[in-house]
XYZ file of N, CA and C in Angstrom:
819
model
N 167.373 70.625 114.902
C 166.643 70.333 113.658
C 166.037 68.946 113.748
N 164.760 68.839 113.470
C 164.104 67.551 113.584
C 164.483 66.642 112.444
N 164.450 65.323 112.729
C 164.772 64.354 111.709
C 163.558 64.113 110.828
N 163.799 63.834 109.542
C 162.688 63.593 108.634
C 162.138 62.214 108.800
N 161.021 61.975 108.148
C 160.462 60.635 108.140
C 161.438 59.693 107.478
N 161.637 58.526 108.068
C 162.617 57.588 107.548
C 162.056 56.752 106.419
N 162.866 56.596 105.359
C 162.511 55.661 104.313
C 163.426 54.449 104.370
N 164.521 54.561 105.077
C 165.425 53.450 105.336
C 165.968 53.632 106.751
N 165.890 52.635 107.603
C 166.416 52.735 108.959
C 166.919 51.353 109.332
N 168.224 51.137 109.247
C 168.748 49.796 109.422
C 170.166 49.833 109.959
N 170.603 48.700 110.469
C 171.973 48.568 110.927
C 172.859 48.207 109.741
N 174.027 48.814 109.688
C 174.974 48.498 108.622
C 175.618 47.158 108.932
N 175.325 46.172 108.094
C 175.794 44.812 108.351
C 177.054 44.458 107.578
N 177.437 45.258 106.609
C 178.604 44.937 105.790
C 179.895 45.398 106.445
N 180.994 45.272 105.744
C 182.283 45.737 106.272
C 182.321 47.259 106.342
N 183.311 47.790 107.038
C 183.465 49.241 107.109
C 183.565 49.812 105.693
N 182.859 50.932 105.463
C 182.814 51.490 104.117
C 182.537 52.986 104.197
N 182.710 53.680 103.087
C 182.356 55.096 103.017
C 180.848 55.278 103.134
N 180.441 56.426 103.654
C 179.023 56.698 103.847
C 178.260 56.699 102.519
N 178.830 57.303 101.460
C 178.078 57.359 100.199
C 177.843 55.966 99.628
N 178.828 55.064 99.767
C 178.633 53.698 99.270
C 177.612 52.954 100.121
N 177.639 53.176 101.429
C 176.693 52.502 102.317
C 175.261 52.966 102.037
N 175.089 54.263 101.795
C 173.762 54.794 101.492
C 173.272 54.244 100.149
N 174.154 54.219 99.149
C 173.777 53.699 97.834
C 173.319 52.249 97.938
N 174.021 51.449 98.739
C 173.645 50.039 98.896
C 172.337 49.895 99.664
N 172.169 50.701 100.715
C 170.970 50.589 101.549
C 169.710 51.019 100.809
N 169.836 52.062 99.978
C 168.664 52.613 99.295
C 168.538 52.150 97.851
N 169.490 51.311 97.385
C 169.484 50.801 96.001
C 169.476 51.948 94.992
N 170.400 52.904 95.200
C 170.534 54.038 94.293
C 172.002 54.166 93.891
N 172.292 55.044 92.956
C 173.668 55.258 92.527
C 174.414 56.063 93.593
N 175.756 56.027 93.536
C 176.549 56.812 94.485
C 176.331 58.309 94.265
N 176.099 58.710 93.005
C 175.826 60.125 92.733
C 174.566 60.580 93.453
N 173.512 59.758 93.364
C 172.268 60.096 94.053
C 172.471 60.084 95.567
N 173.275 59.125 96.046
C 173.547 59.046 97.486
C 174.266 60.301 97.971
N 175.230 60.780 97.183
C 175.947 62.000 97.574
C 175.010 63.201 97.609
N 174.048 63.229 96.680
C 173.079 64.320 96.687
C 172.249 64.330 97.956
N 171.818 63.139 98.413
C 171.040 63.046 99.642
C 171.882 63.444 100.850
N 173.147 63.016 100.853
C 174.038 63.368 101.967
C 174.233 64.881 102.030
N 174.521 65.488 100.867
C 174.737 66.937 100.826
C 173.487 67.701 101.239
N 172.324 67.135 100.948
C 171.063 67.809 101.282
C 170.672 67.628 102.741
N 171.465 66.872 103.493
C 171.160 66.676 104.911
C 170.112 65.627 105.181
N 169.938 64.696 104.254
C 168.892 63.686 104.394
C 169.399 62.377 104.986
N 170.679 62.336 105.375
C 171.260 61.093 105.880
C 171.676 61.263 107.342
N 171.320 60.260 108.155
C 171.657 60.266 109.576
C 172.471 59.024 109.908
N 173.566 59.227 110.611
C 174.434 58.137 111.034
C 174.412 58.076 112.555
N 173.892 56.961 113.071
C 173.754 56.786 114.521
C 172.958 57.933 115.149
N 171.896 58.341 114.436
C 170.990 59.343 114.979
C 171.394 60.782 114.755
N 172.564 61.008 114.111
C 173.021 62.374 113.889
C 173.173 62.636 112.388
N 172.719 63.803 111.967
C 172.831 64.154 110.562
C 174.301 64.169 110.153
N 174.607 63.551 109.014
C 175.990 63.506 108.534
C 176.024 63.965 107.083
N 176.838 64.977 106.791
C 176.929 65.520 105.438
C 178.321 65.331 104.848
N 179.053 64.345 105.360
C 180.398 64.036 104.870
C 180.355 62.691 104.161
N 180.407 62.712 102.835
C 180.254 61.480 102.049
C 181.349 60.464 102.331
N 182.528 60.942 102.745
C 183.651 60.037 102.972
C 183.708 59.473 104.394
N 182.752 59.868 105.242
C 182.737 59.365 106.620
C 182.644 57.839 106.626
N 183.389 57.187 107.505
C 183.404 55.718 107.557
C 182.198 55.194 108.343
N 181.524 54.222 107.743
C 180.408 53.544 108.399
C 180.902 52.159 108.822
N 180.740 51.842 110.115
C 181.243 50.584 110.658
C 180.105 49.575 110.838
N 180.427 48.294 110.867
C 179.387 47.287 111.121
C 178.648 47.600 112.421
N 177.329 47.552 112.353
C 176.516 47.848 113.531
C 176.081 49.289 113.639
N 176.658 50.183 112.828
C 176.207 51.571 112.828
C 174.777 51.651 112.301
N 173.999 52.575 112.837
C 172.613 52.747 112.422
C 172.530 53.819 111.345
N 171.970 53.451 110.203
C 171.910 54.336 109.050
C 170.454 54.653 108.731
N 170.179 55.937 108.572
C 168.824 56.375 108.233
C 168.892 57.342 107.057
N 168.059 57.104 106.056
C 167.976 57.983 104.896
C 166.553 58.507 104.828
N 166.418 59.820 104.912
C 165.088 60.414 104.900
C 165.021 61.554 103.938
N 164.314 62.603 104.281
C 164.119 63.762 103.414
C 164.488 65.028 104.164
N 165.429 65.792 103.604
C 165.841 67.031 104.261
C 164.829 68.147 104.055
N 164.228 68.172 102.888
C 163.261 69.231 102.566
C 162.248 68.681 101.577
N 161.214 68.021 102.083
C 160.258 67.381 101.182
C 159.681 68.356 100.162
N 159.562 67.880 98.946
C 159.024 68.680 97.855
C 157.842 67.944 97.247
N 156.714 68.618 97.030
C 155.589 67.926 96.416
C 155.996 67.297 95.097
N 155.524 66.086 94.853
C 155.866 65.381 93.621
C 154.672 64.559 93.186
N 154.548 64.335 91.896
C 153.441 63.507 91.426
C 153.568 62.093 91.940
N 152.436 61.436 92.144
C 152.458 60.064 92.668
C 153.096 59.120 91.673
N 153.039 59.457 90.404
C 153.661 58.614 89.396
C 154.125 59.492 88.252
N 154.986 58.938 87.429
C 155.495 59.652 86.274
C 155.079 58.902 85.009
N 154.847 59.612 83.924
C 154.456 58.928 82.681
C 155.589 58.050 82.161
N 155.376 56.752 82.150
C 156.363 55.801 81.637
C 156.064 55.568 80.156
N 157.053 55.823 79.306
C 156.851 55.679 77.864
C 157.450 54.375 77.338
N 158.288 53.720 78.147
C 158.834 52.421 77.741
C 159.377 51.694 78.966
N 159.182 50.364 78.994
C 159.812 49.540 80.027
C 160.035 48.142 79.461
N 161.266 47.675 79.537
C 161.597 46.344 79.046
C 163.086 46.198 78.814
N 163.581 44.944 78.848
C 165.001 44.658 78.590
C 165.935 45.459 79.483
N 165.519 45.665 80.740
C 166.378 46.373 81.685
C 166.362 47.875 81.550
N 165.461 48.418 80.727
C 165.389 49.859 80.494
C 164.013 50.383 80.880
N 163.990 51.518 81.560
C 162.745 52.207 81.887
C 162.894 53.651 81.429
N 161.929 54.126 80.658
C 161.979 55.502 80.153
C 160.733 56.255 80.577
N 160.928 57.485 81.032
C 159.802 58.333 81.418
C 159.774 59.583 80.556
N 158.647 60.266 80.582
C 158.518 61.599 80.000
C 158.588 62.561 81.181
N 159.791 63.058 81.492
C 159.989 63.897 82.675
C 159.284 65.240 82.520
N 158.528 65.643 83.529
C 157.879 66.959 83.455
C 158.896 68.094 83.568
N 158.604 69.217 82.966
C 159.434 70.407 83.124
C 159.387 70.863 84.580
N 160.521 71.306 85.097
C 160.591 71.796 86.467
C 160.977 70.756 87.487
N 161.130 69.499 87.088
C 161.498 68.432 88.018
C 162.975 68.084 87.852
N 163.771 68.163 88.928
C 165.172 67.748 88.824
C 165.277 66.260 88.493
N 166.347 65.882 87.833
C 166.548 64.480 87.485
C 166.860 63.633 88.705
N 167.693 64.173 89.607
C 168.165 63.416 90.764
C 168.371 64.375 91.930
N 168.540 63.846 93.152
C 168.731 64.716 94.320
C 169.884 65.692 94.149
N 169.661 66.912 94.620
C 170.669 67.963 94.604
C 170.713 68.598 95.987
N 171.587 69.555 96.155
C 171.643 70.267 97.436
C 170.325 70.987 97.727
N 169.658 71.433 96.663
C 168.419 72.194 96.842
C 167.191 71.308 96.947
N 167.272 70.085 96.410
C 166.098 69.205 96.400
C 166.524 67.770 96.636
N 166.231 67.266 97.844
C 166.577 65.879 98.167
C 165.499 64.926 97.698
N 164.276 65.411 97.605
C 163.163 64.586 97.144
C 162.411 65.340 96.062
N 161.356 64.718 95.524
C 160.601 65.361 94.472
C 161.318 65.358 93.145
N 162.345 64.503 93.012
C 163.077 64.394 91.760
C 162.559 63.195 90.973
N 162.955 63.103 89.700
C 162.528 61.962 88.889
C 163.007 60.657 89.514
N 164.265 60.638 89.970
C 164.822 59.415 90.555
C 164.103 59.024 91.832
N 163.942 59.951 92.769
C 163.328 59.601 94.044
C 161.850 59.272 93.890
N 161.172 59.931 92.955
C 159.756 59.636 92.722
C 159.579 58.228 92.173
N 160.431 57.846 91.224
C 160.355 56.493 90.679
C 160.727 55.455 91.730
N 161.741 55.752 92.532
C 162.144 54.811 93.578
C 161.009 54.580 94.564
N 160.314 55.653 94.934
C 159.195 55.514 95.869
C 158.090 54.652 95.266
N 157.869 54.815 93.965
C 156.811 54.049 93.306
C 157.188 52.580 93.121
N 158.506 52.309 93.002
C 158.973 50.954 92.729
C 159.373 50.194 93.981
N 159.336 50.840 95.147
C 159.745 50.157 96.365
C 161.239 49.898 96.357
N 161.626 48.670 96.689
C 163.047 48.341 96.786
C 163.615 47.775 95.487
N 162.834 47.780 94.423
C 163.377 47.269 93.163
C 164.486 48.199 92.667
N 165.597 47.636 92.209
C 166.757 48.454 91.815
C 166.447 49.410 90.673
N 167.134 50.541 90.684
C 166.958 51.542 89.644
C 168.253 52.347 89.536
N 168.749 52.488 88.326
C 169.980 53.240 88.095
C 169.706 54.415 87.168
N 170.203 55.598 87.555
C 170.114 56.789 86.718
C 171.292 56.771 85.753
N 171.035 56.808 84.449
C 172.129 56.694 83.477
C 172.395 57.991 82.722
N 171.480 58.949 82.778
C 171.749 60.272 82.211
C 170.766 61.249 82.844
N 170.942 62.518 82.559
C 170.116 63.551 83.175
C 169.565 64.509 82.137
N 168.475 65.152 82.513
C 167.947 66.286 81.759
C 167.976 67.501 82.675
N 168.134 68.690 82.092
C 168.001 69.901 82.893
C 166.662 69.871 83.628
N 166.648 70.325 84.850
C 165.398 70.354 85.609
C 164.315 71.120 84.852
N 164.701 72.198 84.172
C 163.717 73.041 83.492
C 163.175 72.419 82.212
N 163.871 71.426 81.658
C 163.450 70.789 80.409
C 162.542 69.603 80.694
N 161.826 69.173 79.655
C 160.973 67.989 79.762
C 161.444 66.951 78.751
N 160.840 65.749 78.833
C 161.086 64.767 77.794
C 161.657 63.443 78.240
N 162.098 62.666 77.257
C 162.555 61.294 77.490
C 163.789 61.265 78.388
N 163.698 60.462 79.438
C 164.807 60.263 80.363
C 164.896 58.777 80.656
N 166.103 58.217 80.539
C 166.294 56.783 80.678
C 166.826 56.384 82.046
N 166.345 55.242 82.531
C 166.859 54.599 83.728
C 167.136 53.140 83.381
N 167.970 52.496 84.169
C 168.209 51.067 84.015
C 167.625 50.343 85.217
N 167.083 49.154 84.981
C 166.513 48.363 86.070
C 167.332 47.111 86.345
N 168.444 46.925 85.618
C 169.384 45.834 85.885
C 170.799 46.389 85.811
N 171.729 45.720 86.481
C 173.129 46.169 86.443
C 173.691 46.099 85.027
N 173.321 45.034 84.298
C 173.837 44.870 82.942
C 173.380 46.010 82.039
N 172.101 46.380 82.135
C 171.587 47.478 81.327
C 172.209 48.800 81.761
N 172.434 48.983 83.050
C 173.062 50.212 83.549
C 174.460 50.366 82.973
N 175.225 49.268 82.954
C 176.581 49.321 82.404
C 176.559 49.612 80.914
N 175.646 48.960 80.188
C 175.563 49.146 78.734
C 175.133 50.571 78.381
N 174.116 51.091 79.082
C 173.636 52.443 78.799
C 174.673 53.500 79.178
N 175.314 53.310 80.317
C 176.337 54.270 80.751
C 177.477 54.328 79.742
N 177.889 53.155 79.229
C 178.955 53.115 78.227
C 178.522 53.795 76.938
N 177.259 53.597 76.547
C 176.751 54.207 75.318
C 176.737 55.738 75.429
N 176.308 56.263 76.572
C 176.313 57.711 76.760
C 177.743 58.235 76.815
N 178.611 57.510 77.518
C 180.006 57.954 77.632
C 180.693 58.011 76.272
N 180.412 57.009 75.429
C 181.064 56.922 74.119
C 180.306 57.662 73.023
N 179.276 58.421 73.409
C 178.485 59.230 72.471
C 177.859 58.368 71.372
N 177.310 57.215 71.789
C 176.634 56.314 70.856
C 175.107 56.377 71.023
N 174.633 57.436 71.642
C 173.202 57.623 71.849
C 172.722 58.763 70.963
N 171.666 58.514 70.197
C 171.084 59.555 69.358
C 170.013 60.282 70.169
N 170.136 61.599 70.257
C 169.184 62.408 71.019
C 168.622 63.502 70.117
N 167.318 63.648 70.158
C 166.672 64.668 69.334
C 165.723 65.484 70.220
N 165.908 66.794 70.199
C 165.109 67.700 71.018
C 164.257 68.597 70.124
N 163.184 69.133 70.702
C 162.443 70.224 70.106
C 162.674 71.462 70.960
N 162.914 72.588 70.303
C 163.123 73.841 71.026
C 162.367 74.959 70.333
N 161.657 75.751 71.102
C 161.017 76.962 70.584
C 161.953 78.114 70.905
N 162.482 78.763 69.865
C 163.483 79.805 70.078
C 162.966 81.160 69.639
N 163.598 82.189 70.146
C 163.276 83.554 69.748
C 163.855 83.840 68.363
N 163.096 84.582 67.550
C 163.582 85.008 66.248
C 163.394 83.959 65.171
N 163.888 84.288 63.985
C 163.780 83.405 62.829
C 165.162 83.267 62.194
N 165.804 82.124 62.328
C 167.157 81.945 61.763
C 167.168 82.212 60.258
N 168.263 82.785 59.776
C 168.374 83.084 58.351
C 168.461 81.809 57.523
N 169.124 80.785 58.064
C 169.267 79.508 57.364
C 168.209 78.529 57.853
N 168.057 77.432 57.106
C 167.099 76.400 57.508
C 167.734 75.348 58.415
N 169.023 75.465 58.649
C 169.707 74.514 59.527
C 171.182 74.819 59.596
N 171.858 74.108 60.472
C 173.287 74.328 60.626
C 173.865 73.490 61.742
N 175.140 73.671 61.986
C 175.849 72.961 63.052
C 176.621 73.986 63.871
N 176.468 73.921 65.171
C 177.194 74.815 66.084
C 178.312 74.004 66.734
N 179.530 74.413 66.514
C 180.681 73.742 67.132
C 181.489 74.782 67.887
N 181.059 75.037 69.099
C 181.720 76.012 69.963
C 182.054 75.342 71.294
N 183.308 75.424 71.743
C 183.667 74.819 73.038
C 182.935 75.510 74.176
N 182.543 74.722 75.181
C 181.780 75.256 76.300
C 182.537 75.048 77.609
N 182.517 76.082 78.417
C 183.150 76.043 79.730
C 182.068 76.260 80.783
N 181.942 75.310 81.722
C 180.950 75.430 82.793
C 181.530 76.265 83.924
N 180.789 77.297 84.307
C 181.253 78.174 85.383
C 180.052 78.821 86.050
N 180.012 78.752 87.372
C 178.957 79.403 88.162
C 177.564 78.949 87.748
N 177.417 77.641 87.465
C 176.113 77.077 87.193
C 175.566 77.324 85.800
N 176.417 77.788 84.878
C 175.969 77.975 83.502
C 177.120 77.693 82.551
N 176.807 77.554 81.260
C 177.821 77.260 80.255
C 178.177 78.531 79.495
N 179.460 78.669 79.189
C 179.949 79.831 78.455
C 180.732 79.345 77.240
N 180.503 79.973 76.083
C 181.350 79.697 74.932
C 182.730 80.249 75.237
N 183.728 79.364 75.200
C 185.071 79.750 75.620
C 186.084 78.869 74.897
N 187.116 79.461 74.307
C 188.106 78.646 73.583
C 188.810 77.631 74.476
N 188.761 77.843 75.784
C 189.390 76.910 76.712
C 188.413 75.847 77.227
N 187.185 75.879 76.707
C 186.172 74.931 77.147
C 186.308 73.579 76.480
N 185.355 72.698 76.773
C 185.350 71.343 76.217
C 184.625 71.356 74.871
N 185.066 70.520 73.916
C 184.408 70.489 72.603
C 182.921 70.175 72.738
N 182.102 70.840 71.935
C 180.657 70.617 71.962
C 180.111 70.824 70.553
N 179.189 69.947 70.170
C 178.644 70.020 68.807
C 177.125 69.856 68.851
N 176.418 70.782 68.223
C 174.955 70.761 68.184
C 174.480 71.023 66.764
N 173.732 70.069 66.191
C 173.125 70.269 64.876
C 171.678 70.712 65.068
N 171.185 71.553 64.163
C 169.809 72.039 64.282
C 169.211 72.244 62.897
N 167.884 72.187 62.831
C 167.172 72.496 61.594
C 165.807 73.081 61.956
N 165.308 73.891 61.070
C 164.017 74.535 61.291
C 162.890 73.543 61.035
N 161.965 73.447 61.987
C 160.775 72.611 61.814
C 159.554 73.457 61.471
N 159.486 74.669 62.047
C 158.321 75.538 61.805
C 158.685 76.977 62.154
N 158.407 77.870 61.237
C 158.622 79.301 61.507
C 157.296 79.921 61.937
N 157.326 80.675 63.030
C 156.103 81.253 63.575
C 156.175 82.772 63.682
N 156.989 83.384 62.872
C 157.112 84.832 62.951
C 158.152 85.241 63.968
N 157.694 85.581 65.184
C 158.621 86.028 66.225
C 159.380 84.874 66.862
N 158.912 83.652 66.657
C 159.581 82.475 67.218
C 159.700 81.385 66.151
N 160.543 80.394 66.426
C 160.771 79.294 65.485
C 160.926 77.999 66.257
N 160.319 76.935 65.740
C 160.495 75.610 66.322
C 161.683 74.943 65.628
N 162.648 74.498 66.424
C 163.829 73.822 65.889
C 163.865 72.365 66.341
N 164.386 71.502 65.460
C 164.764 70.145 65.843
C 166.264 70.199 66.108
N 166.677 69.785 67.288
C 168.072 69.942 67.714
C 168.661 68.585 68.061
N 169.870 68.318 67.559
C 170.533 67.041 67.815
C 171.942 67.287 68.340
N 172.128 67.198 69.659
C 173.471 67.370 70.219
C 174.285 66.083 70.082
N 175.539 66.216 69.678
C 176.423 65.049 69.593
C 177.183 64.832 70.890
N 177.323 65.887 71.666
C 177.987 65.804 72.963
C 176.972 66.171 74.043
N 177.367 66.029 75.292
C 176.425 66.260 76.383
C 176.959 67.183 77.456
N 177.326 68.385 77.068
C 177.858 69.360 78.033
C 176.724 70.027 78.816
N 177.071 70.605 79.940
C 176.099 71.334 80.757
C 175.424 72.418 79.925
N 174.079 72.393 79.884
C 173.297 73.422 79.190
C 173.733 73.610 77.736
N 174.222 72.544 77.108
C 174.797 72.685 75.767
C 173.846 73.314 74.763
N 172.640 72.763 74.645
C 171.689 73.285 73.658
C 171.333 74.732 73.979
N 171.091 75.007 75.235
C 170.698 76.350 75.642
C 171.794 77.369 75.328
N 173.037 77.032 75.671
C 174.151 77.955 75.446
C 174.456 78.113 73.962
N 174.412 77.018 73.207
C 174.714 77.091 71.782
C 173.680 77.905 71.017
N 172.398 77.683 71.299
C 171.369 78.439 70.587
C 171.420 79.924 70.955
N 171.714 80.219 72.204
C 171.867 81.624 72.602
C 173.063 82.249 71.892
N 174.117 81.447 71.673
C 175.337 81.958 71.045
C 175.110 82.370 69.594
N 174.122 81.757 68.919
C 173.841 82.147 67.532
C 172.695 83.156 67.458
N 172.311 83.702 68.608
C 171.312 84.763 68.633
C 169.876 84.299 68.694
N 169.655 83.017 69.025
C 168.297 82.489 69.104
C 168.107 81.699 70.399
N 168.069 82.404 71.540
C 167.881 81.707 72.818
C 166.517 81.039 72.887
N 166.423 80.031 73.725
C 165.171 79.297 73.878
C 164.167 80.147 74.660
N 162.940 80.152 74.179
C 161.871 80.877 74.864
C 161.727 80.320 76.292
N 161.630 81.209 77.261
C 161.506 80.805 78.653
C 162.826 80.599 79.351
N 163.953 80.808 78.632
C 165.275 80.581 79.218
C 165.868 81.897 79.704
N 165.493 82.307 80.886
C 165.964 83.578 81.429
C 167.467 83.586 81.661
N 168.047 82.418 81.942
C 169.486 82.335 82.208
C 170.310 82.709 80.983
N 169.768 82.414 79.788
C 170.520 82.685 78.556
C 169.845 83.728 77.655
N 168.948 84.502 78.232
C 168.392 85.633 77.498
C 167.139 85.363 76.694
N 166.440 84.269 76.961
C 165.212 83.969 76.237
C 164.049 84.837 76.690
N 163.063 85.017 75.820
C 161.890 85.810 76.178
C 161.064 85.081 77.230
N 160.261 85.781 78.008
C 159.512 85.165 79.112
C 158.515 84.109 78.634
N 158.348 83.082 79.441
C 157.371 82.015 79.200
C 157.191 81.268 80.513
N 156.088 80.551 80.683
C 155.857 79.821 81.944
C 156.889 78.728 82.209
N 157.580 78.244 81.158
C 158.556 77.174 81.332
C 159.627 77.299 80.247
N 160.703 76.566 80.406
C 161.716 76.473 79.359
C 161.146 75.639 78.215
N 161.131 76.188 77.013
C 160.510 75.510 75.876
C 161.516 74.585 75.181
N 161.962 73.609 75.923
C 162.925 72.613 75.430
C 162.460 71.234 75.872
N 162.400 70.296 74.913
C 161.846 68.973 75.184
C 162.680 67.904 74.490
N 163.088 66.880 75.250
C 163.812 65.727 74.688
C 162.787 64.779 74.081
N 162.623 64.851 72.752
C 161.551 64.091 72.106
C 161.931 62.644 71.800
N 163.168 62.427 71.365
C 163.575 61.086 70.920
C 164.934 60.709 71.484
N 165.048 59.449 71.883
C 166.332 58.873 72.290
C 166.443 57.504 71.644
N 167.574 57.226 71.017
C 167.790 55.925 70.384
C 169.176 55.423 70.754
N 169.265 54.123 71.055
C 170.536 53.523 71.449
C 170.529 52.052 71.068
N 171.689 51.521 70.712
C 171.812 50.098 70.382
C 172.154 49.324 71.646
N 171.308 48.347 71.990
C 171.528 47.497 73.162
C 171.375 46.051 72.740
N 172.360 45.237 73.122
C 172.319 43.804 72.813
C 172.074 43.558 71.322
N 172.701 44.387 70.484
C 172.597 44.188 69.050
C 171.323 44.698 68.416
N 170.448 45.319 69.213
C 169.197 45.831 68.669
C 169.078 47.330 68.963
N 168.446 48.052 68.041
C 168.282 49.498 68.209
C 166.987 49.772 68.968
N 167.136 50.449 70.094
C 165.985 50.817 70.907
C 165.701 52.299 70.675
N 164.517 52.606 70.178
C 164.134 53.999 69.894
C 162.905 54.353 70.726
N 163.014 55.429 71.507
C 161.947 55.834 72.425
C 161.587 57.286 72.155
N 160.280 57.578 72.140
C 159.824 58.940 71.844
C 158.802 59.402 72.876
N 158.737 60.706 73.067
C 157.718 61.349 73.891
C 157.246 62.576 73.141
N 156.124 62.497 72.436
C 155.638 63.612 71.610
C 155.421 64.881 72.443
N 155.591 66.034 71.784
C 155.403 67.325 72.450
C 155.138 68.383 71.405
N 154.208 69.256 71.679
C 153.908 70.362 70.783
C 154.212 71.672 71.507
N 155.217 72.430 71.034
C 155.531 73.700 71.700
C 154.326 74.627 71.705
N 154.056 75.244 72.844
C 152.910 76.128 72.949
C 153.077 77.411 72.177
C-alpha cells in the first residue's frame, strides 16, 4: 500500500511517549482526532503504517501523518464567529466533525487545520455528520478547557431546527427517555443514560412540521432518536424512519455559553426546504 502525501514528517524529539500523544503534539490536534487518524491508517512510524495508538514512540523515531483515504473537501468553511479563543463554523451537512475510521480527511477539523496551517485548534464538541449548523472550536488552551468544561457540565444552550414527518398534536413538550447507544444508533431503553429534549412547533406544513428543539443532554443521536420515539422522525433520517430527502433536515441554529463572565451567543440561520 502506498504512503499518502505527508502533511507532517519529522523526527520525534521529545521523551518516549504513546503514538496518539506524539501525533497530537506533532499535528497540533486533540488526542481524539489523533486516534481517528491512526485508526484510519494515516500515521506512519519509521516508514511503516501503524494503527496501534498505544505504540511507544522513542526519541529519534520518524513520524509521518498523512491521509489514508483523501476525501474532497471545500477549501474553506463558513466562519460565523472568531474571537476570545473561540472559532465557530456553519458545518455543512454530510461532513464529519473529526477524523473517523471511514474518513481521515475531509472533516470539519482537518479542513480547518489545513486552512490555518500550524495554528492550534481544539475540537470541543461534535455534530452528526449528516446534520449542519454551528460547531465550536477553541484556538487557545484556556478556551478549550473552559468550553470543554461547559459542555461536560451541561452549561451550553443549544437550539436546533428540525423538519419532521407529521403534525404533532401538541404545540410543544419535553421528551425524557433514557438512550442506549448500540450498533451505531441510539435506542430508547430503561437501562440507557438519561436524556432530555424540549421541543416546540415553529411552523406546521401539513405533512411535515418545523420544530425548534433544545436538548439538555448530549447523547448519541439524541434529537433523532427522541423525535422518532414520539412518532415524528426527522425528514431525511433513514436510520430512524424519516421520509426520504436529499439530506437530514436537522440544523444546529444557535449555541450560547458563558465564558469569562460574558455570554457568547452564536447563530447560523437556516430555512428548512
